[in-house]
Amino acid sequence: MELTPELILQAYANGVFPMAESRDDDSLFWVDPRDRGILPLDGFHISRSLARLIRQDRYRVTLNRDFIGVMEGCADREETWINATIFDLYCELHDMGFGHSVELWDEDRLVGGTYGLALGTAFFGESMFSRVPSASKIVLAYLVARLRLTGFTLFDTQFLTEHLASLGGIEISRAEYRVRLRKALETRADLTVLPAPLTPELVLSECRR
């Protein structure tokens, strides 16, 4: 079966996603976790230190400014499931308007980011990276605020890591996930259209609701 962007979207709509064993493995396999990680959009945890960092407004946060750079940052580690096939497919999905990235900049240097796919009112987070302390936390706070403000209802993280759990991530069963996914696909949302500029104050306000 030829892997195409359309097939990837169909897979996500049915609760599965692709991975590779390593960057050097040309083949992909489908993953359908028994326990699914999600980040409840009304349950994001902001510590005092993270809130202080966001208020300082030291970094610039952008959307879809450097999708390729974010994917490269996420793959820049000893072991990664992002191979050339996945890289190319998700860049195509970005060009089609389904793939999105959030970037964190220190002046002109990309120091953190995350990327994923949006379908209906579901956002499927793929990976994230940090080159400065707490970069991924800041990025996730901005992404959660953006998803809330634009009408998203489901933030899928695929798996639950200790890092995500510290930010409010939880695990739900495969059956419950599919119920939530079906509901999220009934309507559409556009995370690129905000009702107001995403200031540090608005991010903190949205994440604490």
Tab-separated table of C-alpha atoms in Angstrom, residues 1-2 16 20 25 76 90 104-105 107 131 139 141 147 151-152 167 171 177 180 188-190 192:
chain	number	residue	atom	x	y	z
A	1	MET	CA	0.000	0.000	0.000
A	2	GLU	CA	1.391	3.363	-1.035
A	16	VAL	CA	-4.054	5.042	14.438
A	20	ALA	CA	9.341	3.991	12.188
A	25	ASP	CA	14.516	2.218	8.781
A	76	ASP	CA	17.812	15.662	16.271
A	90	TYR	CA	4.272	15.457	7.248
A	104	LEU	CA	10.044	29.254	20.188
A	105	TRP	CA	12.698	31.776	19.204
A	107	GLU	CA	16.056	36.346	18.750
A	131	ARG	CA	17.283	23.656	23.267
A	139	VAL	CA	5.439	25.990	23.615
A	141	ALA	CA	1.221	26.411	27.077
A	147	LEU	CA	-6.437	25.342	20.839
A	151	GLY	CA	-12.544	25.787	19.535
A	152	PHE	CA	-10.539	22.573	19.678
A	167	LEU	CA	1.706	19.263	32.746
A	171	GLU	CA	-4.200	8.234	29.883
A	177	TYR	CA	-10.374	7.813	23.041
A	180	ARG	CA	-13.832	11.481	22.002
A	188	ARG	CA	-14.193	21.880	12.339
A	189	ALA	CA	-11.922	24.466	13.887
A	190	ASP	CA	-9.063	26.583	12.565
A	192	THR	CA	-4.644	29.737	12.646
